[in-house]
Short mmCIF file of C-alpha atoms and ligand atoms in Angstrom, two decimals:
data_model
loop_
_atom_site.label_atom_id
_atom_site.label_comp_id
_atom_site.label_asym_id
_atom_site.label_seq_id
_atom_site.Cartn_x
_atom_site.Cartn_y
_atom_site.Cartn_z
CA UNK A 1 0.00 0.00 0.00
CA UNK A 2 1.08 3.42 -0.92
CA UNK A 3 -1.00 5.46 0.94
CA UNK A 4 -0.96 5.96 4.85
CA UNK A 5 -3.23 7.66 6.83
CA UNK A 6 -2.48 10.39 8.61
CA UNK A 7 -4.59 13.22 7.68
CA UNK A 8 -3.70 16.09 10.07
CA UNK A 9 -6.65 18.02 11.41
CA UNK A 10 -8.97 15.66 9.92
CA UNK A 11 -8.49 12.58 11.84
CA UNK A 12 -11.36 13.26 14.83
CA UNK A 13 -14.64 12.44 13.80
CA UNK A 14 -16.34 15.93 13.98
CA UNK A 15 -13.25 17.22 11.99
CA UNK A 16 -14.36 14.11 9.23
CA UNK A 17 -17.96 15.14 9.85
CA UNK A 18 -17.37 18.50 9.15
CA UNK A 19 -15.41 17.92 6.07
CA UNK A 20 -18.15 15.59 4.43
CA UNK A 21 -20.25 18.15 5.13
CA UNK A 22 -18.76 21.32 3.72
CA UNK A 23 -17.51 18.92 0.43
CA UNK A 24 -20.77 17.32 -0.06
CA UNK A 25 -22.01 21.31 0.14
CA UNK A 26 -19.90 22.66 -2.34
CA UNK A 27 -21.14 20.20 -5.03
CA UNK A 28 -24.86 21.05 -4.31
CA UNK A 29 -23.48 24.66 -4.29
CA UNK A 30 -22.02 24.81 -8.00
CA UNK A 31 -25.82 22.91 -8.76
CA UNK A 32 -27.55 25.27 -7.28
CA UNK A 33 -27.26 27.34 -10.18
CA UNK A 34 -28.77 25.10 -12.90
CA UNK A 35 -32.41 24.67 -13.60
CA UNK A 36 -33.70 21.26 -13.56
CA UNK A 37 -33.42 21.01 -17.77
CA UNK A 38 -29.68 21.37 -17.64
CA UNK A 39 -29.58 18.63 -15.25
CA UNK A 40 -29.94 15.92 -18.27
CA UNK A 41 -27.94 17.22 -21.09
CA UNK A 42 -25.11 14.72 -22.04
CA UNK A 43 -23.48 17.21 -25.42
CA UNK A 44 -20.66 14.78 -26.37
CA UNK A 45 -19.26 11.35 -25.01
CA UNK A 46 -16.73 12.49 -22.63
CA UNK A 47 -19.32 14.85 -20.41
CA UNK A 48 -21.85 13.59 -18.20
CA UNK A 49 -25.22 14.93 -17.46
CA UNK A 50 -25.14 17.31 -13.74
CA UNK A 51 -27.56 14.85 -12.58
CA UNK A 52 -25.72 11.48 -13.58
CA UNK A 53 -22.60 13.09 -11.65
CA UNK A 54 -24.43 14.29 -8.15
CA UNK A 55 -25.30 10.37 -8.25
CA UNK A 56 -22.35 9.04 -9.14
CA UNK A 57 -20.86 11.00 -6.17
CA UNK A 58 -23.31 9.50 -3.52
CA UNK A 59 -22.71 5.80 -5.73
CA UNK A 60 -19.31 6.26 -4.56
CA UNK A 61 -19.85 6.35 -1.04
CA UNK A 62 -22.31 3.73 -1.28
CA UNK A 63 -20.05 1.17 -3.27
CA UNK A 64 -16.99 1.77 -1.65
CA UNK A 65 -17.70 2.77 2.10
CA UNK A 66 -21.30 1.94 2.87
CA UNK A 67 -21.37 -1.39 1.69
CA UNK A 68 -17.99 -1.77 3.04
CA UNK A 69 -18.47 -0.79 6.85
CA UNK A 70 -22.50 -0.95 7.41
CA UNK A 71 -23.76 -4.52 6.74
CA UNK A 72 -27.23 -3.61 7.43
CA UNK A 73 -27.11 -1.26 5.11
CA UNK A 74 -29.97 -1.16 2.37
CA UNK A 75 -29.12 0.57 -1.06
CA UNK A 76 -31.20 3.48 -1.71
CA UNK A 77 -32.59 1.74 -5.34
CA UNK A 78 -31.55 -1.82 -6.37
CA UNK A 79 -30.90 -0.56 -10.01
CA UNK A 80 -29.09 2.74 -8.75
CA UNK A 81 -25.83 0.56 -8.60
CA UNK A 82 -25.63 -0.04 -12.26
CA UNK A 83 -26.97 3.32 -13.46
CA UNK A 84 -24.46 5.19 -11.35
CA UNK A 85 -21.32 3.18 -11.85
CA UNK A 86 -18.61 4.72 -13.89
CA UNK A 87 -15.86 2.50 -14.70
CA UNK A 88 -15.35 -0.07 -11.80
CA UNK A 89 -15.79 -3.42 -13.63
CA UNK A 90 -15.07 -5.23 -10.04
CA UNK A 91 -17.99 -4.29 -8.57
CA UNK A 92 -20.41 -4.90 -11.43
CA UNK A 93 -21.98 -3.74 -14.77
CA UNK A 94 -22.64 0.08 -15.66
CA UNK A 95 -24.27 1.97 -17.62
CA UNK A 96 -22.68 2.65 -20.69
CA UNK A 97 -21.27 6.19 -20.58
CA UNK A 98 -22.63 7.12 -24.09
CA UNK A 99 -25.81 6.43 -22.55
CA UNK A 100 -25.71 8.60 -19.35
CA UNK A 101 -27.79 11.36 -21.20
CA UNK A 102 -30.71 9.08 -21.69
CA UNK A 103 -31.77 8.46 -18.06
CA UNK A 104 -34.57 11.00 -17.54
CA UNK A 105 -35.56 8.85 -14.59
CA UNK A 106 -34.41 9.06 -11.75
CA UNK A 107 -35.48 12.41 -11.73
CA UNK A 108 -33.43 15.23 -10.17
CA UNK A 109 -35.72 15.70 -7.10
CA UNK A 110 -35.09 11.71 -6.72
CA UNK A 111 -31.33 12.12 -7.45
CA UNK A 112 -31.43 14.57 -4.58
CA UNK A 113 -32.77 12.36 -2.25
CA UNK A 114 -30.62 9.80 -3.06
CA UNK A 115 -27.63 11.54 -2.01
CA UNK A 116 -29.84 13.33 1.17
CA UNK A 117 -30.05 9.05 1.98
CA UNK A 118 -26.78 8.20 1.88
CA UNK A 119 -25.60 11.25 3.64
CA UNK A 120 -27.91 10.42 7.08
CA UNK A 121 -26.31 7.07 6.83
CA UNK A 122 -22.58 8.08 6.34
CA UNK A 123 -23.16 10.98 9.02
CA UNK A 124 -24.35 8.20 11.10
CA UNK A 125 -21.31 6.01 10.28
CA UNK A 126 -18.84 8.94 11.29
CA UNK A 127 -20.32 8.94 14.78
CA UNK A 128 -21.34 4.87 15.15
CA UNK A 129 -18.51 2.80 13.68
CA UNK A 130 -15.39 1.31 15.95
CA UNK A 131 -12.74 2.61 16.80
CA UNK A 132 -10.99 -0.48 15.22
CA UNK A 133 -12.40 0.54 11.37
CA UNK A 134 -12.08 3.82 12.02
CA UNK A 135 -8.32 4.53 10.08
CA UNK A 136 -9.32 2.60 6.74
CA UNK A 137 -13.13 4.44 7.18
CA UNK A 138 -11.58 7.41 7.40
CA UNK A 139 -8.96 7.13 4.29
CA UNK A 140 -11.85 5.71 2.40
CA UNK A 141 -14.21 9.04 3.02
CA UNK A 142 -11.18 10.74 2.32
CA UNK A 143 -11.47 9.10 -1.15
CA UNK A 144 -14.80 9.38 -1.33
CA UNK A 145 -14.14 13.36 -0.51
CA UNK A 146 -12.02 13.71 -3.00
CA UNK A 147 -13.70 12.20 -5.65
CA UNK A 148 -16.32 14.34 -5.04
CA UNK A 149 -13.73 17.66 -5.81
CA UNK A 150 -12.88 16.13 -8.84
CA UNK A 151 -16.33 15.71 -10.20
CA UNK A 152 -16.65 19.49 -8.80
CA UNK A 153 -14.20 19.96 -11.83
CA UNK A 154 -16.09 17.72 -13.97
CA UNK A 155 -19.30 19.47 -13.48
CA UNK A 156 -18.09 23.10 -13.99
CA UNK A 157 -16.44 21.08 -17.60
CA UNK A 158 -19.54 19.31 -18.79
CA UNK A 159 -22.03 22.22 -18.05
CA UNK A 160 -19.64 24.31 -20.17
CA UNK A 161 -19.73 22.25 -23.22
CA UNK A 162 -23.79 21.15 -22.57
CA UNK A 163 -24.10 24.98 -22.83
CA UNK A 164 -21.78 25.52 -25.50
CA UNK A 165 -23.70 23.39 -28.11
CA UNK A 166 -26.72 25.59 -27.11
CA UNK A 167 -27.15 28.03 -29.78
CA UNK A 168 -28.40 30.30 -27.51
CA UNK A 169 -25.54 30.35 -25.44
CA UNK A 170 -26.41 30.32 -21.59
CA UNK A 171 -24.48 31.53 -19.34
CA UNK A 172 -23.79 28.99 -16.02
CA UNK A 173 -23.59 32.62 -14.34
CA UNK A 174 -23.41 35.78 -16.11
CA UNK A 175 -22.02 37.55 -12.74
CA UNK A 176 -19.07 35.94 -12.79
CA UNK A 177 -16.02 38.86 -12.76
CA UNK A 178 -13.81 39.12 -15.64
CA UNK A 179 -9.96 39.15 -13.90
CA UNK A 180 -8.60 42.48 -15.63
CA UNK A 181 -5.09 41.14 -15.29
CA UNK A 182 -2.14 43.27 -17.56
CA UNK A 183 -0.17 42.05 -19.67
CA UNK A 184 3.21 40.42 -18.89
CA UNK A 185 6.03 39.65 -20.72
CA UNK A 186 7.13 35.86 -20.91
CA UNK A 187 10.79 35.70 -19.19
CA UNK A 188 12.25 32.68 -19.04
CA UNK A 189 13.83 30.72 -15.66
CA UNK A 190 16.85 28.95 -15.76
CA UNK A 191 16.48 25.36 -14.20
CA UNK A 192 19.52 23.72 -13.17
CA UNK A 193 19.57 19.97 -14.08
CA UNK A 194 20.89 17.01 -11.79
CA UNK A 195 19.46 14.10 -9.65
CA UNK A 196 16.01 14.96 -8.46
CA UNK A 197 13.09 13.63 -6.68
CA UNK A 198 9.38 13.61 -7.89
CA UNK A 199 6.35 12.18 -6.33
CA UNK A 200 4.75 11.84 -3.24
CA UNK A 201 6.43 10.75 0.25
CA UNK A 202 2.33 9.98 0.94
CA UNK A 203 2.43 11.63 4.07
CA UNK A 204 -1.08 12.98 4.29
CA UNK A 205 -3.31 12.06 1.31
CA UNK A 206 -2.68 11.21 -2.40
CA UNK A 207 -3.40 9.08 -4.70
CA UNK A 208 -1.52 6.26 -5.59
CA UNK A 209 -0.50 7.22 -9.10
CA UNK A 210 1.47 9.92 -7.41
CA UNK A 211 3.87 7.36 -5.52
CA UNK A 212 6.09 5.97 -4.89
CA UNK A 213 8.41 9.08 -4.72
CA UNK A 214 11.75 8.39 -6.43
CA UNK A 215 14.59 9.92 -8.49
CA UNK A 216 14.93 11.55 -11.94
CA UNK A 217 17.80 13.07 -14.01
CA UNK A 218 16.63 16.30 -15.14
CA UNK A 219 18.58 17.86 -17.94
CA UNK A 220 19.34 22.17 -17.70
CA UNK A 221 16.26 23.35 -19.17
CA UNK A 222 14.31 26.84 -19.14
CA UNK A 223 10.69 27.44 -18.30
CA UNK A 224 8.75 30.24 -19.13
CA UNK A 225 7.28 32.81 -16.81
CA UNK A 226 3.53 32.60 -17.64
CA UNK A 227 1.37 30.41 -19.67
CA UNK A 228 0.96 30.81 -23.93
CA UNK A 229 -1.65 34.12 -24.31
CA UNK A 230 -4.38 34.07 -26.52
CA UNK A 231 -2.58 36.68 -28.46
CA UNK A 232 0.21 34.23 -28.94
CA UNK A 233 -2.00 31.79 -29.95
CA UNK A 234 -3.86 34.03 -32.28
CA UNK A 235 -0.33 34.71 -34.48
CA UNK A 236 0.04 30.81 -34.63
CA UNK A 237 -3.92 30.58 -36.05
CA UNK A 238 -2.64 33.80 -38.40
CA UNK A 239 0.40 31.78 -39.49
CA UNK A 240 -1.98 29.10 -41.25
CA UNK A 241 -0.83 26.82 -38.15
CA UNK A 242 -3.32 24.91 -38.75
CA UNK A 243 -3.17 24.09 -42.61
CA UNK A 244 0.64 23.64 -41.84
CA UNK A 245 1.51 19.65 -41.59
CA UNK A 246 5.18 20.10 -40.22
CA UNK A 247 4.37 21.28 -37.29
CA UNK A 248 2.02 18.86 -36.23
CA UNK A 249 2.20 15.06 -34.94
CA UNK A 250 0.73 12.76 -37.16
CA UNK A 251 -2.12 12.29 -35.11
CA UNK A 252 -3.10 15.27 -34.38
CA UNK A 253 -2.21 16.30 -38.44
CA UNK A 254 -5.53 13.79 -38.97
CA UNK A 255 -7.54 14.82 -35.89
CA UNK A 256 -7.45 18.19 -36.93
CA UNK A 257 -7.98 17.62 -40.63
CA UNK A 258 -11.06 15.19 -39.83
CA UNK A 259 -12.77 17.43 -37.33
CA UNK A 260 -11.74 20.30 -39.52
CA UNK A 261 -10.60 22.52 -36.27
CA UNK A 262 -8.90 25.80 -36.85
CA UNK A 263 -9.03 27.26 -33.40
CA UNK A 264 -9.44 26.53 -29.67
CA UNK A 265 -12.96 24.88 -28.59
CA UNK A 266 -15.12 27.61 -27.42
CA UNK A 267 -13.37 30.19 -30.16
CA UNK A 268 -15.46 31.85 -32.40
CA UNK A 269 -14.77 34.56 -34.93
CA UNK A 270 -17.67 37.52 -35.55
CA UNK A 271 -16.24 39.29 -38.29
CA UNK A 272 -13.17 40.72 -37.42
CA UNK A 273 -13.38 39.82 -34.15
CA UNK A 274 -12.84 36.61 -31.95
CA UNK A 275 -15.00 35.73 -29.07
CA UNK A 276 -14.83 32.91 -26.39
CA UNK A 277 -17.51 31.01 -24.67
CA UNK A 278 -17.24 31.10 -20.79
CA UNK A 279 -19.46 30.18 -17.95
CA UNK A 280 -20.45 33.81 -17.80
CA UNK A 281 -21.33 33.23 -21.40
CA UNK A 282 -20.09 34.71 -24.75
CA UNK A 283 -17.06 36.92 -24.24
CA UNK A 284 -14.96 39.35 -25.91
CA UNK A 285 -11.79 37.36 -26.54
CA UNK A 286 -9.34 39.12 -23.95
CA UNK A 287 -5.99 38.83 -25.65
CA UNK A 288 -3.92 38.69 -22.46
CA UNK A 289 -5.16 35.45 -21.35
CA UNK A 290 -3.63 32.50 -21.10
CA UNK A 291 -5.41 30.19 -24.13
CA UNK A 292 -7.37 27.44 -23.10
CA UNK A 293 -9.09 24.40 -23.89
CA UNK A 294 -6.30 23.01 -25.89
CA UNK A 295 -5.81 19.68 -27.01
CA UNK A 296 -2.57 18.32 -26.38
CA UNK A 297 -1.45 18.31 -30.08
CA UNK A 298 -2.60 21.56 -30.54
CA UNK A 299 -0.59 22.64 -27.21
CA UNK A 300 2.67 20.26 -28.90
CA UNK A 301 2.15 22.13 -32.64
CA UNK A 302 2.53 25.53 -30.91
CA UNK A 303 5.32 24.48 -29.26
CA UNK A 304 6.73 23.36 -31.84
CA UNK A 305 6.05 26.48 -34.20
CA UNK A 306 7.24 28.71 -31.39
CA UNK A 307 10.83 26.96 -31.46
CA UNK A 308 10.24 25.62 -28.18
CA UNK A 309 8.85 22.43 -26.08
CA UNK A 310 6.54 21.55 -23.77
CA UNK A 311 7.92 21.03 -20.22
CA UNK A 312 7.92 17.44 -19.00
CA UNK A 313 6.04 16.70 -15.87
CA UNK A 314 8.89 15.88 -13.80
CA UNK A 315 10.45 19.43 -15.09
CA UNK A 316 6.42 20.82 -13.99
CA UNK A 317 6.55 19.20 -10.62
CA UNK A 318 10.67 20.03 -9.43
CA UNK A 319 9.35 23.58 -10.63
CA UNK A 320 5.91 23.41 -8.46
CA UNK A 321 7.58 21.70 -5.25
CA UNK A 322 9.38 25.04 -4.23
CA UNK A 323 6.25 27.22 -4.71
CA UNK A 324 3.50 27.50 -2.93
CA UNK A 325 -0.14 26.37 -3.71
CA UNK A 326 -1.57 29.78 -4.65
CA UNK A 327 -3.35 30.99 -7.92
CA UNK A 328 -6.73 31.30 -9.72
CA UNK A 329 -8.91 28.79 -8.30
CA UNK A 330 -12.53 27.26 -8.10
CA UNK A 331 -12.47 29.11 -4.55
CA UNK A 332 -12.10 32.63 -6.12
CA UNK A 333 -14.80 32.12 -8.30
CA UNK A 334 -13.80 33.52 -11.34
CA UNK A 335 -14.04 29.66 -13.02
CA UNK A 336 -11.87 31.42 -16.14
CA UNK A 337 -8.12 31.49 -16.60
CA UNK A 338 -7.07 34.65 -15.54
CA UNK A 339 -4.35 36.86 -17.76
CA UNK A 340 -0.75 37.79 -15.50
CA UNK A 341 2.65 36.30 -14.72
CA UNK A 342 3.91 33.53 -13.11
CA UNK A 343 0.22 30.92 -12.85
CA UNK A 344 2.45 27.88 -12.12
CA UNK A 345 -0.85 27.12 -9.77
CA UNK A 346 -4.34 27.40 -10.77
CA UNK A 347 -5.78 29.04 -14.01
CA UNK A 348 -4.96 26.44 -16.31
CA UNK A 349 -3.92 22.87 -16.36
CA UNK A 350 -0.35 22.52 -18.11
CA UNK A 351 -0.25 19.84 -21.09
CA UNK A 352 3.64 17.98 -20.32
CA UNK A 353 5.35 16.10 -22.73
CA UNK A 354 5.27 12.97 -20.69
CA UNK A 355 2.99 9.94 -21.28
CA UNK A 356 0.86 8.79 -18.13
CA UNK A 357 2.39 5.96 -16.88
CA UNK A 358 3.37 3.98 -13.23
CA UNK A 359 6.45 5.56 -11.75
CA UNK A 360 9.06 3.20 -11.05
CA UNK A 361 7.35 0.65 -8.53
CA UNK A 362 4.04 1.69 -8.61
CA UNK A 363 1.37 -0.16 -7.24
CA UNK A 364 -2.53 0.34 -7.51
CA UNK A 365 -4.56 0.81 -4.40
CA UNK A 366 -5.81 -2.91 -3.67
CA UNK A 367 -9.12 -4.31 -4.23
CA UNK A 368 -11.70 -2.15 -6.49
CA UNK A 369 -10.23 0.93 -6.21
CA UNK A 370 -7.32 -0.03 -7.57
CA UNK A 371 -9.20 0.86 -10.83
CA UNK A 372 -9.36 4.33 -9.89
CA UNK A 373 -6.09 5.45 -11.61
CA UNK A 374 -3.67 2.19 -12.57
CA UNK A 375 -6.64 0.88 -15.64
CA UNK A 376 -5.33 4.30 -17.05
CA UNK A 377 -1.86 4.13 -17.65
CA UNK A 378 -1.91 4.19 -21.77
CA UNK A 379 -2.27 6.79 -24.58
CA UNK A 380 -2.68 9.65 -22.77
CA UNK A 381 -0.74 12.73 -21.63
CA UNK A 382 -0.33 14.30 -17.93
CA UNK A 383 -1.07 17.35 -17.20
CA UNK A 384 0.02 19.49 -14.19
CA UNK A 385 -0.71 22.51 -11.41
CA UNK A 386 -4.38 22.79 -11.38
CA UNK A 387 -7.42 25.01 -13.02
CA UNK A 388 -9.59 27.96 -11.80
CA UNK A 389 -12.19 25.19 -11.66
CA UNK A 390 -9.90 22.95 -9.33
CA UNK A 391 -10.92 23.35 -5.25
CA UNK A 392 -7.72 24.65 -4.12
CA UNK A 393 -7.32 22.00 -1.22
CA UNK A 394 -7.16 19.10 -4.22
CA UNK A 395 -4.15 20.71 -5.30
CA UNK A 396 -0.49 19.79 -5.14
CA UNK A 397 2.80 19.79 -6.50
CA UNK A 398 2.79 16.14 -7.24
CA UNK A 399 -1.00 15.67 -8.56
CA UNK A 400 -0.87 14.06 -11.86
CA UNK A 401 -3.84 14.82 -14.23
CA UNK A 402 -4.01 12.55 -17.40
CA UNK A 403 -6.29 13.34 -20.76
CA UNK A 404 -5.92 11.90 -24.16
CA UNK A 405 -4.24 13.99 -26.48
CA UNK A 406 -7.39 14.70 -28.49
CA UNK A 407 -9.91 15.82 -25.29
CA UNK A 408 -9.59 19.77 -25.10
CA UNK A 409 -13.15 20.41 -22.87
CA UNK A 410 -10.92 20.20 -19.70
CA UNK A 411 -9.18 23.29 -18.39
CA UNK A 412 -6.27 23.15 -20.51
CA UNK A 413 -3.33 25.36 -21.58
CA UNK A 414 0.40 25.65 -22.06
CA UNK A 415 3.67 26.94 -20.74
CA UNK A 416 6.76 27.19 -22.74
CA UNK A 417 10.15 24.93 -22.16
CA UNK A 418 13.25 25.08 -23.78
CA UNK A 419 16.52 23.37 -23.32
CA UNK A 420 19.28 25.00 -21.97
FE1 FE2 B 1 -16.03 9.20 -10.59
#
């Protein structure tokens, strides 16, 4: 096992209570905002309806803690453990995720007092089980907990594309501040190379794909100050990028040519003008921003068109380990990437050049959540530092976040690397 327990100011019950609490909040909180329509819209594959995910949340707790530690306990619906599973082929059949968007039953008044049932019986877990459990209850909440933030990300992600494909544009909430950052010019750090160490000593929690911690060889490299702009992006668009084969990888050469993209999801040109889609709806396209939504080979082509590389994510993380966690996140509510210098934290998740694999003895959590992050390890990308949609207690310097090189409706952008 990689993962101890020790979660420091956490480990008393009414500390777990209140955590579950204020977690379990915060998802109802970013719901709050949706009318019971938007609840079911599935756009594309990859996003989930708002109502499949507040269920999946509550199936989480129910497959992995409820059913673990309370042998009384009853599910909520017999059927609710096959609609609500996402990927855990251990503990049964699912779903299929192309066919999340069809459930109009439950309905979201159900869905709501599905999770109101498995909260009285978790709540009464906290304060009932033995002392004896209580260490592996308490790192499975934990997981449970943050699962939850992820799918806080997830949410803010899907509703953004369900809204995008709406022609008439809706704004998740139109009183969302714009950041009125200036402009900064991109420096560049010098980054000594050497014997390092990545990962995570798994001192308080993480999840296993971030352990064990070990050593790299870094070469001398440079990183740049800030993340790629949208004005630096738009120069790349204006230098045909896109019609350009050299400066793409093969597969993205063929995504890009098959889904005929010539700019950024949630780019769209009026005229002379470019505007973005945001959760505050359709927006003037700020040109000091860092550019998002980016698929990994679009990230790679600018890199490559720039002169330059994308940073690796052991380069990302030496970088992140002497900072600390601070930056544009979900808790400031702006849920846009914000323009300015430095955003090694927050705003934007970084696309690395490194494939998503096991560091060097590696070994998945055991039992069925072992399929939480291991199953995953092929054909896709890491990414690194967080978004302004990430909670800014699930962030770390040694979080790994993995996409496929095609998705671009996560919180994506770039930063510069070059070698020394
Ligand atoms: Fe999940």
């Amino acid at each position: 096992m990689g993962i101890k327990v020790d979660f420091s100011g956490m480990t008393s019950r009414t500390a777990l209570r209140d955590e579950y609490l204020l977690v379990r909040g915060e998802t109802e909180r970013i719901c709050s905002l949706l009318q019971p329509d938007d609840y079911q819209i599935q756009s594309i594959v990859e996003t989930s309806p708002p109502k499949w995910h507040i269920a999946h949340v509550s199936w989480f707790f129910e497959a992995f803690v409820l059913s673990h530690f309370a042998p009384s306990y009853r599910p909520f619906h017999p059927r609710f453990f096959y609609l609500f599973n996402s990927y855990y082929e251990t503990v049964g059949s699912m779903q299929p995720r192309s066919k999340r968007g069809m459930l109009s039953r439950p309905t979201v008044d159900e869905v709501y007092a599905y999770r109101q049932y498995v909260d009285e019986h978790l709540l009464e877990l906290i304060e009932t089980l033995d002392e004896s459990q209580f260490s592996d209850f308490l790192f499975r909440v934990t997981m449970g907990l943050n699962h939850e933030q992820q799918h806080q990300e997830l949410l803010f992600m899907d509703i953004k594309h369900n809204f995008s494909v709406n022609p008439l544009r809706p704004a998740y909430n139109e009183k969302l501040i714009e950041s009125q950052q200036p402009a900064h010019n991109m420096q560049w750090i010098e980054r000594e190379g050497g014997i390092v160490e990545i990962g995570n000593t798994a001192d308080s929690f993480c999840y296993d794909n971030e352990t064990p911690r070990h050593q790299v060889l870094l070469q001398d490299h440079k990183l740049a100050t800030r993340l790629v702009n949208n004005s630096e992006y738009l120069a790349f668009i204006n230098d045909d990028a896109y019609s350009r084969a050299e400066l793409w990888l093969s597969d993205g050469w063929y995504l890009i040519q098959n889904q005929q993209w010539q700019q950024p999801l949630y780019w769209q040109r009026q005229g002379d003008e470019w505007w973005i889609f945001t959760l505050a709806g359709l927006r003037k396209l700020d040109p000091n921003e860092p550019v998002s939504h980016l698929s990994f080979y679009e990230a790679d082509a600018y890199a490559r068109w720039a002169g330059k590389r994308l940073p690796s994510e052991m380069e990302l993380e030496n970088r992140l380990s002497e900072l600390p966690v601070q930056g544009c996140f979900l808790d400031h509510q702006i849920l846009h990437p914000r323009a300015g210098e430095q955003q090694w934290f927050g705003d934007l998740w970084q696309w690395t050049a490194s494939p998503y694999g096991p560091y060097p003895g590696f070994k998945p959590l055991a039992g069925s959540m072992g399929e939480y992050n291991g199953k995953f390890m092929c054909n896709q990308m890491t990414l690194r530092g967080g978004a302004c949609v990430t909670p800014l207690n699930h962030s770390r310097a040694t979080y790994r976040n993995f996409f496929y090189p095609h998705d671009r409706w996560q919180f994506s952008g770039l930063r510069l690397a070059e070698d020394a």
